[in-house]
XYZ file of C-alpha atoms in Angstrom:
750
model
C 28.180 139.929 46.131
C 25.327 137.521 46.777
C 27.670 134.529 46.507
C 30.146 136.178 48.895
C 27.370 137.008 51.328
C 26.232 133.364 51.380
C 29.793 132.336 52.284
C 29.807 134.823 55.169
C 26.468 133.653 56.601
C 26.207 131.707 59.855
C 24.489 128.298 59.376
C 22.512 128.802 62.591
C 21.168 132.358 62.540
C 21.502 132.755 58.767
C 22.987 136.230 59.351
C 26.493 137.529 58.750
C 28.954 136.019 61.208
C 29.288 138.044 64.420
C 32.385 137.358 66.538
C 33.004 134.110 64.620
C 34.732 131.147 66.242
C 37.111 128.938 64.237
C 36.125 125.325 64.953
C 38.670 122.462 64.777
C 36.829 121.135 61.685
C 37.712 124.459 59.893
C 34.083 125.641 59.893
C 33.012 128.852 61.618
C 30.198 129.726 63.988
C 28.962 132.879 65.720
C 29.979 132.987 69.362
C 26.374 133.670 70.420
C 25.063 130.835 68.239
C 27.585 128.432 69.771
C 26.492 129.611 73.205
C 22.850 128.973 72.317
C 23.752 125.441 71.250
C 25.310 124.795 74.663
C 22.321 126.361 76.426
C 19.969 124.046 74.535
C 21.807 121.054 76.044
C 21.466 122.351 79.611
C 19.096 120.937 82.177
C 18.585 121.061 85.931
C 20.969 118.170 86.433
C 23.427 119.321 83.781
C 24.646 122.919 84.153
C 26.251 124.846 81.350
C 29.767 124.471 82.789
C 29.531 120.674 82.634
C 28.983 120.569 78.831
C 32.305 119.627 77.282
C 31.375 118.932 73.651
C 28.901 119.780 70.881
C 28.460 118.976 67.181
C 29.415 121.267 64.320
C 26.086 122.253 62.683
C 27.711 121.991 59.252
C 29.623 118.688 59.252
C 28.453 117.078 62.529
C 32.056 116.903 63.747
C 32.188 116.630 67.548
C 33.915 119.710 69.029
C 35.614 119.023 72.405
C 35.837 121.961 74.823
C 38.495 122.468 77.526
C 37.913 123.963 80.953
C 37.578 127.458 79.430
C 34.557 126.382 77.334
C 33.871 128.472 74.246
C 36.581 130.922 75.314
C 39.095 128.189 74.647
C 38.213 128.218 70.892
C 40.116 130.534 68.575
C 38.509 133.626 67.134
C 38.385 133.723 63.322
C 39.869 137.225 63.030
C 40.426 136.988 59.294
C 36.765 136.138 58.681
C 35.683 139.040 60.913
C 37.867 141.458 58.924
C 36.341 140.197 55.668
C 32.852 140.708 57.056
C 33.674 144.261 58.140
C 34.993 145.131 54.693
C 31.996 143.515 53.061
C 29.620 145.582 55.198
C 31.427 148.813 54.340
C 31.367 147.978 50.623
C 27.670 147.134 50.847
C 26.800 150.410 52.590
C 28.585 152.453 49.910
C 26.586 150.862 47.025
C 23.277 152.182 45.631
C 21.377 149.022 46.667
C 23.072 148.369 49.969
C 21.566 145.618 52.106
C 20.315 146.367 55.539
C 22.684 145.837 58.462
C 22.238 142.653 60.374
C 21.440 143.588 63.952
C 18.597 142.023 65.806
C 16.023 144.024 67.713
C 15.121 142.934 71.218
C 12.905 139.882 70.993
C 9.162 140.374 71.332
C 7.546 139.902 74.706
C 5.513 136.862 73.620
C 5.959 134.166 71.052
C 4.030 134.567 67.814
C 2.400 131.573 66.198
C 1.414 131.655 62.545
C 0.683 129.356 59.624
C 2.709 129.270 56.467
C 0.096 131.215 54.532
C 0.516 134.145 56.892
C 4.306 133.855 56.741
C 4.410 134.117 52.964
C 2.956 137.628 53.083
C 5.530 138.667 55.687
C 8.427 137.221 53.737
C 7.223 138.903 50.559
C 7.750 142.271 52.232
C 11.457 141.606 52.700
C 12.580 138.392 54.340
C 16.210 139.310 53.936
C 15.929 142.298 56.258
C 13.450 140.931 58.746
C 14.557 141.226 62.332
C 17.445 143.666 61.735
C 17.819 147.381 62.562
C 20.277 150.136 61.761
C 23.315 150.367 63.990
C 23.151 153.551 66.096
C 19.718 154.620 64.781
C 18.017 157.341 66.846
C 14.821 155.406 66.471
C 16.332 152.562 68.481
C 16.861 154.648 71.587
C 13.171 155.556 71.783
C 11.579 152.181 70.942
C 10.549 151.322 74.484
C 8.826 154.627 75.153
C 7.088 154.825 71.797
C 5.870 151.223 71.878
C 4.512 151.752 75.399
C 2.593 154.797 74.217
C 1.305 152.785 71.294
C 0.102 150.062 73.666
C -1.713 152.575 75.866
C -3.285 154.160 72.816
C -4.480 150.789 71.657
C -6.254 150.128 74.922
C -7.807 153.600 74.800
C -8.956 153.044 71.264
C -10.507 149.681 72.065
C -12.417 151.314 74.949
C -13.747 154.055 72.698
C -14.697 151.626 69.928
C -17.634 150.472 71.963
C -19.388 153.767 71.210
C -19.039 153.461 67.413
C -20.805 151.486 64.729
C -19.174 148.327 63.288
C -18.292 150.161 60.056
C -16.585 152.965 61.987
C -14.801 150.467 64.217
C -13.522 148.591 61.161
C -12.227 151.808 59.670
C -10.572 152.793 62.988
C -9.013 149.327 63.391
C -7.613 149.472 59.897
C -5.867 152.811 60.714
C -2.164 152.281 61.559
C -0.838 154.737 64.111
C 2.646 156.114 64.491
C 4.638 154.105 67.046
C 7.116 156.925 67.748
C 4.709 159.754 68.636
C 4.559 160.861 72.243
C 1.181 162.582 71.888
C -2.077 160.842 72.666
C -3.596 159.707 70.429
C -0.649 159.249 68.054
C -0.811 160.502 64.520
C -1.532 158.199 61.593
C 1.526 156.479 60.166
C 2.618 157.296 56.616
C 5.510 154.834 56.302
C 6.776 151.681 57.955
C 10.500 151.094 58.206
C 11.156 147.427 57.638
C 14.710 147.854 58.949
C 13.592 149.496 62.218
C 10.362 147.504 62.340
C 8.512 150.682 63.335
C 5.696 152.702 61.696
C 6.218 156.487 61.579
C 4.058 159.512 60.935
C 5.414 162.138 58.598
C 6.918 164.307 61.380
C 8.563 161.407 63.216
C 9.884 159.982 59.964
C 11.685 163.230 59.122
C 13.091 163.412 62.653
C 14.354 159.828 62.817
C 15.362 159.182 59.210
C 17.323 162.119 57.854
C 18.470 161.887 54.255
C 21.963 160.675 55.070
C 23.754 157.449 55.751
C 23.094 155.005 57.240
C 19.348 155.839 57.138
C 19.241 156.051 53.347
C 19.679 152.287 53.285
C 16.588 151.669 55.424
C 13.678 150.137 53.572
C 10.470 152.178 53.799
C 7.110 150.717 52.744
C 3.469 151.674 53.007
C 2.136 151.379 56.579
C 1.598 147.769 57.612
C 0.539 146.295 60.975
C 3.278 145.649 63.487
C 2.742 141.900 63.343
C 3.508 141.908 59.627
C 7.010 143.332 59.938
C 8.280 141.638 63.057
C 9.694 138.236 62.468
C 7.606 135.247 63.569
C 8.938 133.397 66.595
C 9.393 129.673 66.977
C 6.657 127.782 68.770
C 9.139 125.519 70.547
C 12.055 127.877 71.281
C 10.966 131.125 72.858
C 12.422 134.344 71.435
C 13.899 132.455 68.435
C 12.775 133.715 65.067
C 11.773 131.226 62.418
C 14.244 131.134 59.552
C 13.757 127.655 58.063
C 10.960 125.495 56.769
C 10.595 121.803 57.612
C 9.479 119.888 54.517
C 8.548 116.791 56.522
C 6.236 118.431 59.081
C 5.289 121.289 56.749
C 5.897 124.025 59.319
C 8.134 126.980 60.156
C 11.117 126.240 62.415
C 14.128 128.042 63.847
C 17.807 127.121 63.663
C 17.684 125.365 67.039
C 14.863 123.123 65.841
C 17.117 121.889 63.045
C 20.261 121.736 65.192
C 19.092 120.119 68.384
C 15.301 119.853 68.154
C 12.943 117.222 66.806
C 13.501 118.424 63.242
C 17.184 117.532 63.370
C 16.899 114.664 60.865
C 14.194 116.274 58.748
C 14.659 117.792 55.326
C 14.490 121.566 55.516
C 14.734 124.444 53.065
C 15.109 128.172 53.286
C 12.088 130.384 53.667
C 12.860 132.029 50.355
C 12.917 128.702 48.528
C 9.687 127.569 50.121
C 8.170 130.998 49.558
C 9.033 130.962 45.852
C 7.747 127.412 45.394
C 4.503 127.938 47.278
C 3.962 131.303 45.671
C 4.461 129.780 42.221
C 2.056 126.961 43.077
C -0.490 129.407 44.401
C -0.121 131.617 41.336
C -0.571 128.633 39.023
C -3.602 127.420 40.944
C -4.952 130.930 41.044
C -4.462 131.261 37.290
C -6.295 127.988 36.747
C -9.032 129.065 39.141
C -9.405 132.411 37.384
C -9.519 130.605 34.052
C -12.057 128.176 35.421
C -14.124 131.043 36.804
C -13.973 132.718 33.413
C -15.163 129.516 31.768
C -17.921 129.155 34.336
C -18.955 132.757 33.773
C -19.072 132.162 30.034
C -20.990 128.964 30.567
C -23.361 130.697 32.940
C -23.833 133.510 30.419
C -24.663 130.937 27.763
C -27.060 129.176 30.120
C -28.724 132.475 30.963
C -28.961 133.247 27.264
C -30.466 129.812 26.646
C -32.924 130.397 29.499
C -33.933 133.668 27.929
C -34.262 131.969 24.568
C -36.374 129.253 26.184
C -38.643 131.945 27.575
C -38.899 133.594 24.158
C -39.479 130.284 22.389
C -42.030 129.233 24.986
C -43.948 132.470 24.616
C -43.758 132.193 20.833
C -45.028 128.605 20.816
C -47.732 129.365 23.373
C -48.927 132.234 21.186
C -48.769 129.950 18.155
C -50.745 127.292 20.041
C -53.428 129.795 21.036
C -53.560 131.102 17.477
C -53.892 127.635 15.965
C -56.513 126.559 18.519
C -58.451 129.791 17.972
C -58.413 129.098 14.256
C -59.719 125.596 14.889
C -62.438 126.968 17.171
C -63.335 129.579 14.537
C -63.525 126.897 11.855
C -65.775 124.784 14.096
C -67.954 127.828 14.859
C -68.329 128.660 11.178
C -69.104 125.071 10.264
C -71.604 124.969 13.121
C -73.364 128.001 11.704
C -73.398 126.542 8.198
C -74.822 123.212 9.355
C -77.358 124.972 11.620
C -78.555 127.056 8.639
C -78.985 123.891 6.589
C -80.987 122.305 9.388
C -83.225 125.386 9.664
C -83.767 125.523 5.916
C -84.704 121.855 5.880
C -87.058 122.486 8.799
C -88.813 125.373 7.012
C -89.165 123.335 3.831
C -90.572 120.354 5.680
C -92.958 122.486 7.769
C -94.200 124.335 4.670
C -94.893 121.052 2.941
C -96.612 119.675 6.027
C -98.733 122.866 6.396
C -99.962 122.488 2.804
C -100.803 118.868 3.467
C -102.631 119.843 6.661
C -104.711 122.407 4.703
C -105.573 119.800 2.065
C -106.519 117.334 4.754
C -108.725 119.935 6.421
C -110.562 120.648 3.138
C -111.084 116.965 2.479
C -112.279 116.494 6.027
C -114.831 119.313 5.681
C -116.178 117.926 2.394
C -116.311 114.428 3.794
C -118.113 115.619 6.933
C -120.744 117.414 4.812
C -121.188 114.348 2.615
C -121.519 112.119 5.667
C -124.225 114.400 7.131
C -126.108 114.373 3.831
C -125.811 110.589 3.554
C -127.054 110.111 7.103
C -130.090 112.320 6.308
C -130.808 110.208 3.233
C -130.690 107.037 5.280
C -133.388 108.383 7.555
C -135.846 108.682 4.624
C -138.342 105.815 4.772
C -140.191 106.726 1.632
C -138.833 104.494 -1.001
C -139.497 106.806 -3.867
C -138.028 109.830 -2.164
C -135.060 107.770 -0.914
C -134.290 106.539 -4.394
C -134.632 110.020 -5.761
C -132.174 111.603 -3.257
C -129.929 108.705 -2.340
C -128.777 107.996 -5.850
C -126.875 111.249 -6.119
C -125.556 110.905 -2.575
C -124.440 107.329 -3.171
C -122.458 108.336 -6.228
C -120.753 111.173 -4.356
C -119.892 108.844 -1.401
C -118.513 106.238 -3.816
C -116.374 108.876 -5.530
C -115.145 110.262 -2.196
C -114.263 106.768 -1.021
C -112.425 106.030 -4.242
C -110.441 109.274 -4.083
C -109.623 109.070 -0.356
C -106.356 107.174 -1.059
C -105.145 110.058 -3.225
C -106.076 112.649 -0.647
C -104.060 110.961 2.160
C -101.116 113.389 2.784
C -97.547 112.197 2.123
C -96.385 112.487 5.712
C -93.549 110.437 7.307
C -94.314 110.386 10.999
C -90.812 109.070 11.750
C -89.064 111.937 10.016
C -85.694 112.295 11.890
C -83.466 114.261 9.506
C -81.509 111.140 8.547
C -79.916 113.020 5.692
C -78.402 115.355 8.313
C -76.704 112.653 10.411
C -73.705 114.095 12.263
C -70.659 111.844 12.788
C -67.585 113.718 14.013
C -65.795 110.650 15.423
C -62.952 110.950 12.905
C -62.524 114.645 13.618
C -62.674 114.033 17.371
C -59.922 111.429 17.052
C -57.783 113.874 15.113
C -58.402 116.608 17.672
C -57.524 114.251 20.515
C -54.212 113.570 18.801
C -53.264 117.224 18.471
C -49.616 117.632 19.390
C -46.339 119.063 18.148
C -45.221 117.733 14.816
C -42.151 115.517 15.225
C -39.552 114.430 12.726
C -40.657 111.288 10.859
C -39.267 107.888 11.706
C -36.362 106.749 9.529
C -37.493 105.167 6.275
C -36.302 101.694 5.326
C -34.746 100.848 1.958
C -36.229 97.613 0.556
C -33.212 96.085 -1.127
C -35.225 93.067 -2.309
C -37.410 95.416 -4.374
C -34.557 97.474 -5.816
C -33.595 96.821 -9.431
C -30.566 97.737 -11.494
C -29.228 97.837 -15.014
C -25.716 98.615 -16.147
C -26.271 102.375 -15.718
C -29.430 102.751 -13.571
C -30.608 101.741 -10.118
C -34.218 101.963 -8.946
C -34.422 102.402 -5.174
C -37.572 101.422 -3.238
C -38.260 102.289 0.386
C -41.068 102.309 2.931
C -41.944 104.686 5.773
C -44.048 104.185 8.878
C -44.956 107.896 8.921
C -45.933 108.198 5.294
C -48.721 110.685 5.980
C -46.500 113.000 8.038
C -43.683 113.039 5.472
C -43.593 116.116 3.269
C -40.937 114.814 0.886
C -37.986 112.454 0.586
C -34.385 113.116 -0.302
C -32.176 110.480 -1.894
C -28.398 110.657 -1.469
C -25.837 108.328 -3.004
C -22.138 108.002 -3.682
C -19.674 105.427 -5.009
C -18.603 102.814 -2.464
C -15.078 101.519 -3.016
C -14.807 99.508 0.185
C -11.740 101.482 1.302
C -13.326 104.795 2.131
C -13.162 106.664 5.405
C -16.917 106.898 5.926
C -16.890 109.748 8.417
C -14.902 112.017 6.125
C -16.948 110.724 3.179
C -20.198 111.709 4.875
C -18.846 115.142 5.778
C -17.660 115.746 2.216
C -20.524 117.429 0.413
C -18.784 117.088 -2.963
C -18.790 113.288 -2.880
C -22.575 112.876 -2.458
C -25.193 113.264 -5.170
C -28.523 114.538 -3.830
C -31.973 114.127 -5.347
C -34.382 116.389 -3.398
C -38.159 116.761 -3.224
C -39.188 113.180 -4.051
C -42.892 112.558 -3.470
C -43.052 108.819 -4.193
C -41.549 105.865 -2.326
C -39.211 104.980 -5.188
C -36.809 106.682 -7.539
C -34.662 105.647 -10.504
C -31.156 107.067 -10.703
C -29.717 107.311 -14.221
C -26.217 107.791 -15.581
C -24.414 105.522 -13.120
C -21.167 103.696 -13.772
C -21.579 100.082 -14.758
C -20.456 97.342 -12.389
C -20.055 99.818 -9.537
C -21.183 99.644 -5.922
C -23.044 102.627 -4.512
C -24.089 103.672 -1.039
C -27.685 104.935 -0.868
C -29.686 106.396 1.962
C -33.083 108.066 2.041
C -34.018 111.031 4.203
C -37.646 111.520 5.286
C -38.442 115.217 5.743
C -41.238 117.274 7.256
C -41.511 120.679 8.914
C -40.128 119.345 12.213
C -36.944 117.862 10.783
C -35.592 114.802 9.017
C -34.353 111.276 9.718
C -32.054 109.092 7.611
C -32.520 105.475 6.676
C -29.778 102.940 7.179
C -27.315 102.986 4.289
C -27.874 100.373 1.602
C -25.264 98.997 -0.765
C -26.610 98.635 -4.294
C -24.683 97.768 -7.432
C -25.185 98.390 -11.112
C -24.951 95.425 -13.440
C -21.840 94.651 -15.386
C -21.002 96.539 -18.540
C -22.716 94.782 -21.479
C -20.529 94.204 -24.492
C -20.256 92.226 -27.702
C -17.433 90.888 -29.800
C -15.788 93.530 -31.928
C -15.675 92.361 -35.563
C -12.750 94.670 -36.259
C -10.597 92.643 -33.845
C -11.665 89.133 -34.897
C -9.051 86.896 -36.549
C -9.674 86.317 -40.253
C -10.320 82.619 -39.603
C -13.048 83.306 -37.058
C -16.692 83.750 -37.914
C -18.911 85.907 -35.714
C -22.672 85.611 -35.441
C -24.912 88.436 -36.548
C -25.447 89.548 -32.951
C -21.663 89.369 -32.355
C -22.142 87.148 -29.306
C -20.841 83.892 -30.781
C -17.468 83.157 -32.366
C -16.577 79.975 -34.305
C -13.361 78.615 -35.801
C -13.816 78.507 -39.564
C -10.919 77.783 -41.897
C -13.055 78.731 -44.902
C -13.974 82.141 -43.521
C -13.969 85.036 -45.957
C -10.912 87.152 -46.196
C -10.912 90.227 -43.947
C -8.894 93.371 -44.347
C -5.915 93.701 -42.013
C -6.169 96.335 -39.272
C -3.796 97.041 -36.363
C -6.368 95.944 -33.802
C -7.163 92.631 -35.531
C -5.718 89.405 -34.140
C -3.252 87.978 -36.660
C -0.559 85.391 -36.870
C -0.691 81.651 -36.975
C -2.633 80.208 -34.082
C -3.818 83.550 -32.672
C -7.483 82.886 -33.356
C -8.941 85.548 -31.114
C -11.364 88.434 -30.786
C -11.854 91.192 -28.242
C -14.861 92.840 -26.705
C -16.051 96.221 -27.897
C -15.551 97.982 -24.506
C -12.579 99.062 -22.413
C -13.136 98.790 -18.650
C -11.358 101.130 -16.228
C -13.553 100.922 -13.104
C -16.173 98.913 -11.330
C -16.842 95.217 -10.828
C -18.004 93.297 -13.919
C -19.138 89.743 -14.481
C -19.688 87.819 -17.703
C -19.977 84.198 -18.661
C -18.738 82.167 -21.606
C -20.698 79.174 -22.899
C -17.952 76.802 -23.971
C -20.058 74.119 -25.630
C -17.884 71.300 -26.959
C -14.732 73.404 -27.318
C -11.669 71.868 -25.655
C -9.058 74.405 -26.687
C -9.560 78.023 -25.730
C -8.106 80.976 -23.782
C -10.340 83.542 -22.087
C -9.308 86.607 -20.078
C -8.505 90.331 -20.335
C -5.730 92.396 -21.868
C -4.491 95.934 -22.276
C -5.068 97.606 -25.618
C -1.316 97.457 -26.205
C -1.164 93.644 -25.913
C 0.342 92.020 -29.040
C -2.209 90.594 -31.473
C 0.136 88.152 -33.215
C 0.667 85.769 -30.302
C -1.341 83.832 -27.772
C -2.990 85.801 -25.001
C -1.066 85.367 -21.768
C 2.278 85.064 -23.494
C 3.024 88.709 -22.656
C 2.860 91.013 -19.631
C -0.252 92.789 -20.937
C -2.729 89.910 -20.818
C -4.120 87.409 -18.290
C -6.091 84.310 -19.381
C -7.608 81.034 -18.254
C -6.876 78.361 -20.853
C -7.764 74.785 -21.715
C -5.593 72.543 -23.912
C -7.550 69.332 -24.325
C -7.568 67.823 -20.782
C -5.258 70.368 -19.142
C -6.466 73.586 -17.496
C -4.039 76.387 -16.774
C -3.741 80.126 -16.150
C -1.184 82.113 -18.116
C 0.441 85.542 -17.798
C 3.711 86.982 -19.078
C 4.616 83.643 -20.640
C 4.292 81.791 -17.306
C 1.777 78.970 -17.023
C 0.327 77.311 -13.923
C -1.900 74.250 -13.928
C -5.203 74.611 -12.082
C -7.927 72.157 -11.166
C -11.181 72.275 -13.104
C -13.809 69.785 -14.166
C -13.606 68.243 -17.622
C -17.348 68.876 -17.724
C -16.761 72.652 -17.542
C -19.302 74.097 -19.932
C -19.943 77.559 -18.473
C -17.033 79.758 -17.391
C -17.697 82.787 -15.146
C -15.298 85.731 -15.291
C -15.292 88.388 -12.545
C -13.240 91.523 -13.206
C -13.013 93.678 -10.075
C -11.046 96.598 -11.442
C -11.371 98.708 -8.301
C -9.968 95.924 -6.094
C -7.320 94.788 -8.636
C -8.466 91.214 -9.183
C -9.527 88.898 -12.040
C -11.300 85.677 -11.008
C -12.560 82.606 -12.884
C -15.426 80.362 -11.753
C -17.226 77.214 -12.827
C -20.618 78.907 -13.126
C -22.516 75.602 -13.166
C -21.051 74.238 -9.914
C -20.307 77.657 -8.327
C -16.687 76.622 -7.787
C -13.815 79.074 -7.707
C -10.975 78.193 -10.075
C -8.330 80.902 -9.835
C -7.816 84.610 -9.056
C -5.166 86.919 -10.474
C -4.087 89.787 -8.197
C -3.342 92.592 -10.677
C -2.339 96.208 -10.160
C -4.165 97.608 -13.162
C -2.445 100.551 -14.811
C -4.585 100.928 -17.968
C -8.113 100.068 -19.119
C -8.574 96.416 -20.069
C -10.696 94.677 -22.703
C -12.181 91.147 -22.554
C -10.366 88.751 -24.906
C -11.381 85.375 -26.317
C -9.343 82.780 -28.225
C -10.454 79.382 -29.569
C -8.789 76.698 -31.581
C -11.794 74.430 -32.136
C -15.574 74.558 -32.062
C -17.287 77.751 -30.867
C -18.039 79.804 -27.760
C -20.808 82.230 -26.830
C -20.585 85.178 -24.416
C -23.218 86.433 -21.978
C -22.419 89.953 -20.705
C -24.066 92.603 -18.557
C -24.925 90.045 -15.870
C -25.340 90.785 -12.173
C -22.712 89.291 -9.902
C -24.050 85.863 -8.824
C -24.724 85.018 -5.193
C -21.804 82.609 -4.793
C -19.405 85.397 -5.775
C -21.127 87.876 -3.450
C -20.814 85.419 -0.537
C -17.070 85.159 -1.129
C -16.859 88.930 -1.309
C -18.788 89.297 1.932
C -16.408 86.948 3.701
C -13.581 89.243 2.614
C -15.445 92.433 3.400
C -16.592 92.126 7.010
C -14.418 95.087 7.936
C -16.187 97.130 5.269
C -19.552 96.293 6.808
C -18.241 97.475 10.157
C -17.363 100.759 8.462
C -20.899 100.991 7.092
C -22.319 100.469 10.584
C -20.092 103.272 11.862
C -21.320 105.437 9.003
C -24.957 104.833 9.891
C -24.401 105.606 13.568
C -22.577 108.782 12.663
C -25.276 109.817 10.177
C -27.978 109.094 12.726
C -26.378 111.336 15.326
C -25.923 114.055 12.713
C -29.452 113.945 11.308
C -31.574 113.680 14.449
C -33.482 116.943 14.769
C -33.398 118.878 18.010
C -36.574 120.365 19.426
C -37.145 124.008 18.647
C -37.678 124.671 22.378
C -34.308 124.133 24.109
């Protein structure tokens, strides 16, 4: 039905054809719409009768009129009959559309924006501007609308005597537009078809429950401006029924046909309504979501503010408590020191009082003796003088001699030097009172670190040694191919040594010849900070020659570090692991290596025929090393140097003065390298995908060789490795930055 209805719709008024004309181009047009097209071309100098042609609004075909004008065009009777049948079929259905008759145009044009139009169209754009044919409501529109206008003026006059809240409530009230009483009753329904609001009584009177009124659309009361179609701003009394996409405004059919929007892209109101509504709904959804996020964020911020208040109060109370304790300690110490001073004062004054009493007694005796002596000196009689003065002279001599003993032990400069008060250190500490902060990152001193084949001793320093409560050492194996971020986050891959009190620690039980990543964490009550990672390596696996593998014509030293070709060697029992066969004068080490990076050297002496390398346990013992796929060797045959594997030989350059051969087995990185250890020159490197553990192998055909194992990797090998491993160092830098951001401690007060 909807498809049929679209075929029966006029392209100008967008309503069902009414009195359709059949144009020469086979399109149809309402008679009234064709008349409006002609009227739009009229002017003062060009009357309607003089217009002899117009364009078809559908195909732009020029229609030529004769002297009869539009009356000269044929009526499309067949199309009119189809429309009549369609209308009857529509009215008999349960969801019949409203009949397409226009109400008289409003008295003044209505101008609105698209946002206001969307709400109007949402209420029923398909039925806007149409009314029921023969409705009793139609016959009374003029009278009822006039009454409504008078009532509006009366209401506005009375609103002056009411408060703004009452006025708002009165303005929001929608009155019946059909009532004849004054004031009209409040509307209960609005008929979109009639474009009139009715009270309950008027609704029952005008819309009985029978056709055609059952097809009218009734909604909740809405203002009159919401149900009447909006009029075009350029063509008076023409309702807008299109939307110009170029100018973004509502237009009528004449605007598109003959107006300035003729060449513009337009769309139907429904299409624009749906699109704008969808856009608005999407934006509204996003805005609601954003508001929800902002509300959550604001709630979190408020919660943080509250927590800041709580933390601030807690720390202020803690500060007061700690300061009060300090003040109490100072007060107590003040009392203790004051008591000591008073006790010293009493002791000194008691001693001085005793000395004063002694001095007073001596002074009294001396004064009496002086008086007696002066009396004796006044005697002129020699005999009497000699008789009395002798005793006095002896007493004066004794008093003079004992006067030094009677002088009191008094220090007139007594200043309590033993009670000197010096609180400068304490004052400096008090002046530095502040919150405890996390210690600065410690620094690992790689030049002080030492290693063996299974231990590494790590040394570090810290600028905040006195503020550090303890250290924590963490380490893990470094393969050079690790994702450091995931490695750091993986708790299972790190070994942790907590609660270290010194600035060094020795880690035991490590794999030999293996690189490790170490970092130290300095900890106190405020938090912790990590040092930069340091790469440290255990020494190579030490080993000796295994006598059980030595060929019967080889003689090993007592320490099993030297092997010598000896045709007169004692007979040895045959074992599966012993080298045998003519010319296979070899021996193997006593270890199998399945990980790590190991370095050993071979002192070649005067030997000019040897083969040195590694092999799987399954390598044949009755043929030269390198003749099979399970062994790799560097060999010398008199003046020729070569490398051999799987029976394939390749000459290499080496000095005839080669006396010390370095062998680097990097099992983790699948390589076996040979060096001239004296000149630090690289000779050759095998790239090997190791599948099984390997054992060092040695073969000689003259003289003797000596092995040195368990050595650290020399500097010239490390330099070559560093040139290959710059990307690894970049990974380590990333690791440190990541660890630093993870370990920095936040303040307890947000």
